[in-house]
Coordinates of C-alpha atoms in Angstrom, one line a residue:
M1 CA -43.7 38.9 -34.1
S2 CA -46.7 38.7 -31.7
K3 CA -47.8 40.9 -29.0
P4 CA -47.3 39.8 -25.1
G5 CA -49.4 43.1 -24.3
S6 CA -51.0 46.4 -26.1
G7 CA -48.3 48.1 -28.4
L8 CA -45.8 45.7 -27.6
T9 CA -43.8 42.4 -29.9
H10 CA -41.8 39.8 -28.7
R11 CA -39.1 38.0 -29.9
P12 CA -36.1 35.6 -29.5
L13 CA -33.2 37.5 -26.9
T14 CA -29.7 38.5 -28.8
E15 CA -26.5 38.8 -27.9
A16 CA -26.3 42.6 -28.5
D17 CA -29.4 42.8 -26.0
T18 CA -27.4 41.9 -23.2
P19 CA -26.3 45.5 -22.4
A20 CA -30.0 46.3 -22.2
V21 CA -30.8 43.2 -20.3
L22 CA -28.5 43.8 -17.4
E23 CA -29.3 47.2 -17.3
L24 CA -33.4 46.1 -16.9
L25 CA -32.7 43.4 -14.4
T26 CA -30.4 45.3 -12.3
A27 CA -33.1 48.2 -11.6
S28 CA -35.7 45.2 -11.4
L29 CA -33.5 42.5 -8.9
A30 CA -30.4 44.4 -7.8
G31 CA -27.1 42.8 -8.0
G32 CA -28.4 39.2 -8.5
P33 CA -25.6 36.9 -6.3
T34 CA -22.4 38.3 -7.3
G35 CA -23.5 42.1 -5.9
T36 CA -23.3 43.5 -9.7
R37 CA -24.8 42.0 -12.8
S38 CA -21.8 42.0 -15.0
A39 CA -21.2 40.7 -18.8
E40 CA -18.9 38.2 -17.8
F41 CA -21.2 36.3 -15.2
F42 CA -24.2 36.7 -17.6
D43 CA -22.0 35.0 -20.2
W44 CA -21.0 32.3 -18.3
K45 CA -23.9 31.2 -16.8
H46 CA -25.8 31.9 -20.0
R47 CA -23.5 31.2 -22.7
R48 CA -20.5 28.9 -21.6
N49 CA -23.1 26.9 -19.8
P50 CA -22.6 22.9 -20.7
F51 CA -25.5 22.1 -20.9
G52 CA -26.4 24.3 -23.6
H53 CA -27.3 27.7 -24.3
S54 CA -30.0 30.0 -22.6
P55 CA -33.0 30.1 -24.7
G56 CA -34.9 33.7 -23.7
L57 CA -37.7 36.1 -25.0
V58 CA -37.4 39.9 -24.7
A59 CA -40.6 41.9 -25.4
E60 CA -40.1 45.3 -26.8
D61 CA -42.3 49.2 -27.6
A62 CA -42.8 50.2 -31.1
D63 CA -39.4 52.4 -30.5
G64 CA -37.5 49.0 -29.3
R65 CA -37.3 49.7 -25.9
L66 CA -36.9 46.8 -23.5
A67 CA -40.3 46.3 -21.9
G68 CA -39.4 42.6 -20.5
V69 CA -37.2 40.1 -20.7
R70 CA -37.7 36.0 -19.8
L71 CA -34.6 33.5 -19.9
F72 CA -34.4 29.7 -18.9
L73 CA -31.1 27.8 -17.6
R74 CA -30.5 24.8 -19.5
W75 CA -30.0 22.1 -17.2
Q76 CA -29.7 18.0 -17.3
W77 CA -30.9 15.3 -14.8
R78 CA -30.4 11.8 -15.2
S79 CA -32.3 8.7 -13.5
G80 CA -30.4 6.0 -13.4
G81 CA -28.4 5.6 -16.6
R82 CA -31.1 7.9 -18.9
V83 CA -31.4 11.8 -19.2
I84 CA -33.3 14.0 -18.5
P85 CA -33.1 17.4 -20.2
A86 CA -34.6 20.0 -18.2
V87 CA -35.2 24.1 -17.9
R88 CA -35.1 26.4 -14.5
P89 CA -36.6 29.5 -15.0
V90 CA -34.0 32.6 -14.0
D91 CA -34.2 36.2 -14.8
T92 CA -36.9 37.9 -15.5
A93 CA -38.3 41.3 -15.2
T94 CA -40.4 43.9 -16.7
H95 CA -39.5 47.5 -16.8
P96 CA -42.1 49.9 -14.1
D97 CA -43.3 51.5 -17.2
F98 CA -44.6 48.5 -18.1
Q99 CA -46.0 46.6 -15.2
G100 CA -49.8 45.4 -15.0
R101 CA -49.8 44.1 -19.1
G102 CA -49.6 40.0 -18.3
I103 CA -45.7 40.6 -20.0
F104 CA -44.2 37.9 -17.5
R105 CA -46.8 35.4 -18.3
E106 CA -46.6 35.6 -21.7
L107 CA -43.5 35.1 -22.2
T108 CA -43.1 32.5 -19.7
L109 CA -45.9 30.5 -21.7
R110 CA -44.0 31.6 -25.1
L111 CA -40.4 29.8 -23.6
L112 CA -42.3 27.1 -22.6
E113 CA -44.0 26.7 -25.8
E114 CA -40.5 26.8 -27.1
V115 CA -38.9 24.4 -25.3
A116 CA -41.6 21.9 -25.6
G117 CA -39.8 19.9 -28.3
D118 CA -36.6 19.1 -26.0
T119 CA -37.1 19.2 -22.5
E120 CA -39.0 17.4 -20.0
L121 CA -38.9 19.3 -16.8
V122 CA -39.3 22.7 -16.1
F123 CA -38.1 23.3 -12.3
N124 CA -37.0 26.1 -10.2
T125 CA -37.2 27.3 -6.4
P126 CA -39.4 30.5 -6.1
N127 CA -39.9 33.0 -3.9
G128 CA -43.2 33.6 -1.5
N129 CA -44.0 36.7 -4.0
S130 CA -43.4 34.9 -7.6
L131 CA -45.1 31.3 -6.4
P132 CA -48.4 31.9 -6.7
G133 CA -47.7 33.3 -10.0
Y134 CA -46.2 30.0 -11.3
L135 CA -48.8 27.6 -9.2
K136 CA -51.4 29.8 -11.5
M137 CA -49.4 29.4 -14.7
G138 CA -49.5 25.3 -14.0
W139 CA -46.5 24.7 -11.6
R140 CA -46.7 22.7 -8.7
E141 CA -45.3 23.0 -5.4
V142 CA -43.2 19.5 -5.3
G143 CA -42.0 20.7 -1.6
R144 CA -39.3 22.2 0.5
V145 CA -35.6 21.4 0.3
P146 CA -34.2 21.3 3.8
I147 CA -30.9 23.2 5.2
A148 CA -29.1 21.6 8.0
I149 CA -26.1 24.3 9.4
R150 CA -23.1 23.6 12.3
V151 CA -22.6 26.4 14.1
A152 CA -18.5 26.9 14.3
R153 CA -18.8 30.1 16.2
P154 CA -21.3 29.6 18.7
T155 CA -20.9 33.2 20.7
A156 CA -21.2 35.0 16.9
F157 CA -23.3 32.6 15.6
A158 CA -25.8 33.4 18.9
R159 CA -25.3 37.1 17.9
G160 CA -26.2 37.3 15.0
V161 CA -29.0 35.1 14.7
R162 CA -30.5 37.9 17.9
G163 CA -29.5 40.5 14.9
V164 CA -31.4 38.3 12.0
L165 CA -34.7 38.2 14.4
A166 CA -34.4 42.2 15.3
R167 CA -33.8 42.9 11.5
R168 CA -30.4 44.3 12.5
P169 CA -28.6 45.2 9.2
A170 CA -25.4 43.6 8.3
G171 CA -22.4 46.3 10.0
T172 CA -19.8 45.6 6.7
S173 CA -20.1 44.3 3.5
R174 CA -17.0 43.9 3.2
P175 CA -15.6 40.2 1.9
V176 CA -15.5 36.7 4.0
A177 CA -12.0 36.0 5.2
C178 CA -11.5 32.4 4.1
P179 CA -8.5 30.9 4.4
L180 CA -9.6 27.6 2.5
E181 CA -8.3 27.5 -1.4
R182 CA -10.2 29.1 -4.0
A183 CA -11.7 26.4 -6.4
A184 CA -10.3 28.3 -9.7
D185 CA -6.6 27.5 -8.3
W186 CA -7.6 24.4 -8.0
F187 CA -8.5 23.8 -10.8
G188 CA -5.5 25.9 -12.1
G189 CA -3.5 22.9 -11.5
P190 CA -3.7 19.1 -12.4
C191 CA -6.8 18.6 -9.7
T192 CA -4.8 14.8 -9.6
G193 CA -7.3 11.7 -9.3
L194 CA -10.6 13.8 -10.1
A195 CA -11.3 11.8 -12.9
E196 CA -11.1 8.5 -11.2
L197 CA -13.2 9.5 -8.7
L198 CA -15.8 10.7 -10.5
R199 CA -15.9 7.7 -13.1
E200 CA -16.1 5.6 -9.3
R201 CA -18.5 7.5 -8.5
A202 CA -21.3 7.4 -11.7
A203 CA -20.2 3.9 -11.9
A204 CA -22.3 3.7 -8.1
D205 CA -25.1 5.8 -8.9
V206 CA -25.7 4.2 -11.9
T207 CA -28.5 2.4 -9.6
D208 CA -29.9 5.5 -7.7
T209 CA -33.2 6.5 -9.9
R210 CA -33.5 9.7 -8.4
L211 CA -32.9 12.5 -10.7
A212 CA -29.0 13.8 -9.8
V213 CA -26.7 16.1 -11.7
R214 CA -23.7 13.4 -13.3
R215 CA -20.3 15.4 -11.8
T216 CA -17.9 15.6 -14.5
P217 CA -14.7 17.5 -14.8
E218 CA -15.8 19.8 -16.8
F219 CA -19.1 20.5 -14.8
L220 CA -17.4 20.8 -12.3
R221 CA -15.2 23.2 -13.3
W222 CA -17.7 25.5 -15.1
R223 CA -19.9 25.7 -11.9
Y224 CA -17.2 26.3 -9.2
G225 CA -13.7 27.4 -10.8
D226 CA -14.8 29.8 -14.0
A227 CA -18.1 30.8 -11.7
P228 CA -17.4 35.4 -12.2
G229 CA -17.9 37.0 -9.0
L230 CA -18.7 34.0 -6.6
D231 CA -16.1 33.2 -4.1
Y232 CA -15.9 29.3 -4.5
R233 CA -13.6 27.1 -2.4
V234 CA -12.4 24.0 -2.4
L235 CA -11.9 20.9 0.4
T236 CA -10.1 18.0 -1.2
C237 CA -9.5 14.5 1.9
H238 CA -7.1 11.6 0.6
R239 CA -6.7 8.1 1.7
G240 CA -3.7 6.5 0.7
G241 CA -2.6 9.0 -1.4
E242 CA -5.3 8.9 -3.5
L243 CA -8.4 11.4 -3.6
S244 CA -11.1 10.3 -1.5
G245 CA -13.1 13.5 -1.6
L246 CA -13.8 16.7 -2.7
A247 CA -16.3 19.5 -2.0
F248 CA -17.4 23.2 -2.9
G249 CA -18.7 26.0 -1.2
R250 CA -18.4 29.8 -0.8
P251 CA -18.3 32.3 2.0
R252 CA -20.9 34.7 2.1
R253 CA -22.7 37.2 4.6
R254 CA -26.1 36.4 5.4
G255 CA -27.0 39.7 7.6
P256 CA -25.2 40.3 10.7
L257 CA -24.2 36.1 10.4
T258 CA -21.1 34.8 8.0
E259 CA -22.2 31.3 6.4
F260 CA -19.8 29.1 4.5
T261 CA -22.5 27.7 2.0
L262 CA -21.3 24.6 1.1
A263 CA -22.7 23.4 -2.1
D264 CA -21.5 20.1 -3.2
V265 CA -19.6 16.7 -1.6
I266 CA -18.4 14.8 -3.3
V267 CA -16.7 10.9 -1.9
R268 CA -16.1 7.5 -3.4
P269 CA -18.9 5.1 -3.0
G270 CA -19.4 4.4 0.8
D271 CA -17.2 6.5 2.4
R272 CA -18.6 7.9 4.9
G273 CA -15.5 9.3 6.7
S274 CA -14.0 11.4 4.2
A275 CA -17.6 12.8 4.0
A276 CA -17.6 13.2 7.7
R277 CA -14.0 15.2 7.8
L278 CA -15.1 17.2 4.6
L279 CA -18.8 18.7 6.5
R280 CA -16.2 18.9 9.7
T281 CA -13.7 21.4 8.2
A282 CA -16.3 23.2 6.2
A283 CA -17.6 24.5 9.1
A284 CA -13.9 24.3 11.0
R285 CA -11.5 26.2 8.9
S286 CA -13.6 28.3 6.8
G287 CA -13.6 31.4 8.8
C288 CA -17.3 31.6 9.0
D289 CA -19.9 31.8 11.8
H290 CA -21.2 28.7 10.3
A291 CA -21.4 25.9 7.4
A292 CA -24.9 25.2 5.9
G293 CA -25.8 22.3 3.1
H294 CA -28.1 20.2 2.1
P295 CA -26.7 16.6 2.2
A296 CA -29.5 14.7 0.4
A297 CA -31.5 11.7 1.3
G298 CA -29.5 8.0 1.5
T299 CA -26.0 10.1 0.1
E300 CA -22.4 9.5 1.9
A301 CA -23.1 12.9 3.3
A302 CA -25.9 12.7 5.2
A303 CA -25.3 9.5 6.5
A304 CA -22.2 11.5 8.0
A305 CA -23.9 15.2 8.4
L306 CA -25.6 13.8 12.1
R307 CA -22.0 12.6 13.8
S308 CA -20.3 15.7 12.0
G309 CA -22.6 18.0 13.9
Y310 CA -25.1 19.0 11.1
L311 CA -28.6 20.2 12.1
T312 CA -32.0 20.9 9.9
A313 CA -32.3 24.4 10.9
P314 CA -36.0 25.0 10.9
R315 CA -38.4 27.1 8.4
T316 CA -35.2 27.3 6.4
G317 CA -34.8 25.8 3.0
M318 CA -36.3 26.4 -1.1
V319 CA -39.7 25.4 -2.3
L320 CA -39.6 23.2 -5.2
A321 CA -41.9 24.0 -7.9
A322 CA -42.0 22.3 -11.3
R323 CA -44.3 21.4 -14.3
T324 CA -43.3 19.3 -17.9
P325 CA -43.2 22.0 -20.6
A326 CA -46.5 20.3 -22.1
G327 CA -48.7 21.1 -18.4
P328 CA -48.5 19.7 -14.8
L329 CA -46.2 17.5 -13.4
P330 CA -47.5 13.9 -12.1
A331 CA -49.0 14.4 -8.8
D332 CA -47.4 11.9 -7.2
R333 CA -44.1 13.4 -7.6
S334 CA -42.2 15.0 -5.1
T335 CA -38.1 16.0 -3.8
A336 CA -38.1 12.4 -2.6
D337 CA -37.6 11.8 -6.5
W338 CA -34.5 14.0 -6.4
R339 CA -30.9 13.3 -5.4
F340 CA -30.3 17.5 -5.2
S341 CA -27.0 19.5 -3.9
L342 CA -27.2 22.3 -2.8
G343 CA -25.3 23.5 -5.9
D344 CA -27.8 22.8 -8.2
L345 CA -30.5 24.9 -6.8
E346 CA -28.2 28.1 -5.7
V347 CA -26.8 31.3 -7.4
F348 CA -29.1 30.8 -10.7

């Protein structure tokens, strides 16, 4: 046991810590992506992840009171046929009574040491408040991941944008009414053609050396079908009776706006037509004011985005920061080295 701060020790996170960790995270970071930090969501995220259990550390005082927590989410990128094991720093909090003692930094650096033997890359999307702290710990700002949007309801969208600029709060917290099929229900069915579509996609992507997540039925089910409290929906399209593409997204409120966050678009290699259909349907049938996503450069979705009415929104997107467990990321690395979907970066 070592001391991350005066009178404090740190140790590995255990399952028995979950209630206290959830209480601390809620007090420090509010309800998270689902609005409520439940044990079910925590278990899905950190223990049922197909890439492995999340390593974590806690800091506590002599009486066993939780002073801080730090977790890394396991992830797995592929570059061509090579696997790049990675982690994403998530769920960090310090109790107000223990702030100013360097707990965040100490637990983060300790956890980097612990994952060094089985991890090649550390990446996350810190906000403007936390980015300076990560830069001081060896992260490098890699670039910004842009977001493209298509307006579905121009009058409501214009009214909502004016509300955002005027900093008016959302008028309601009710869920967005979305007629699209729930992903959980779709995965509860036969998912006909999914395995074949993903095999064909993986075979084509082997020549792409950018870092990307290989989509498998098991990964997609976990990511979009099993996520507790996240209302993911699915869109599908067919050619000749066969599944030619599918997309996942979720309706959500963005202040006075309603947004369909388009997390993933998967089509057969070269099938821009199916990509365009999915992109248009996401905006037209979601019941939201607009759809938003990140069509990665060089993909069928990117080729179809502009003619499907999607435009890159100014001053939006997420900052990607990264390092290796041992030190800084090479200076020549940029966001062009990744083939993201928005689902790789959102929520966590």
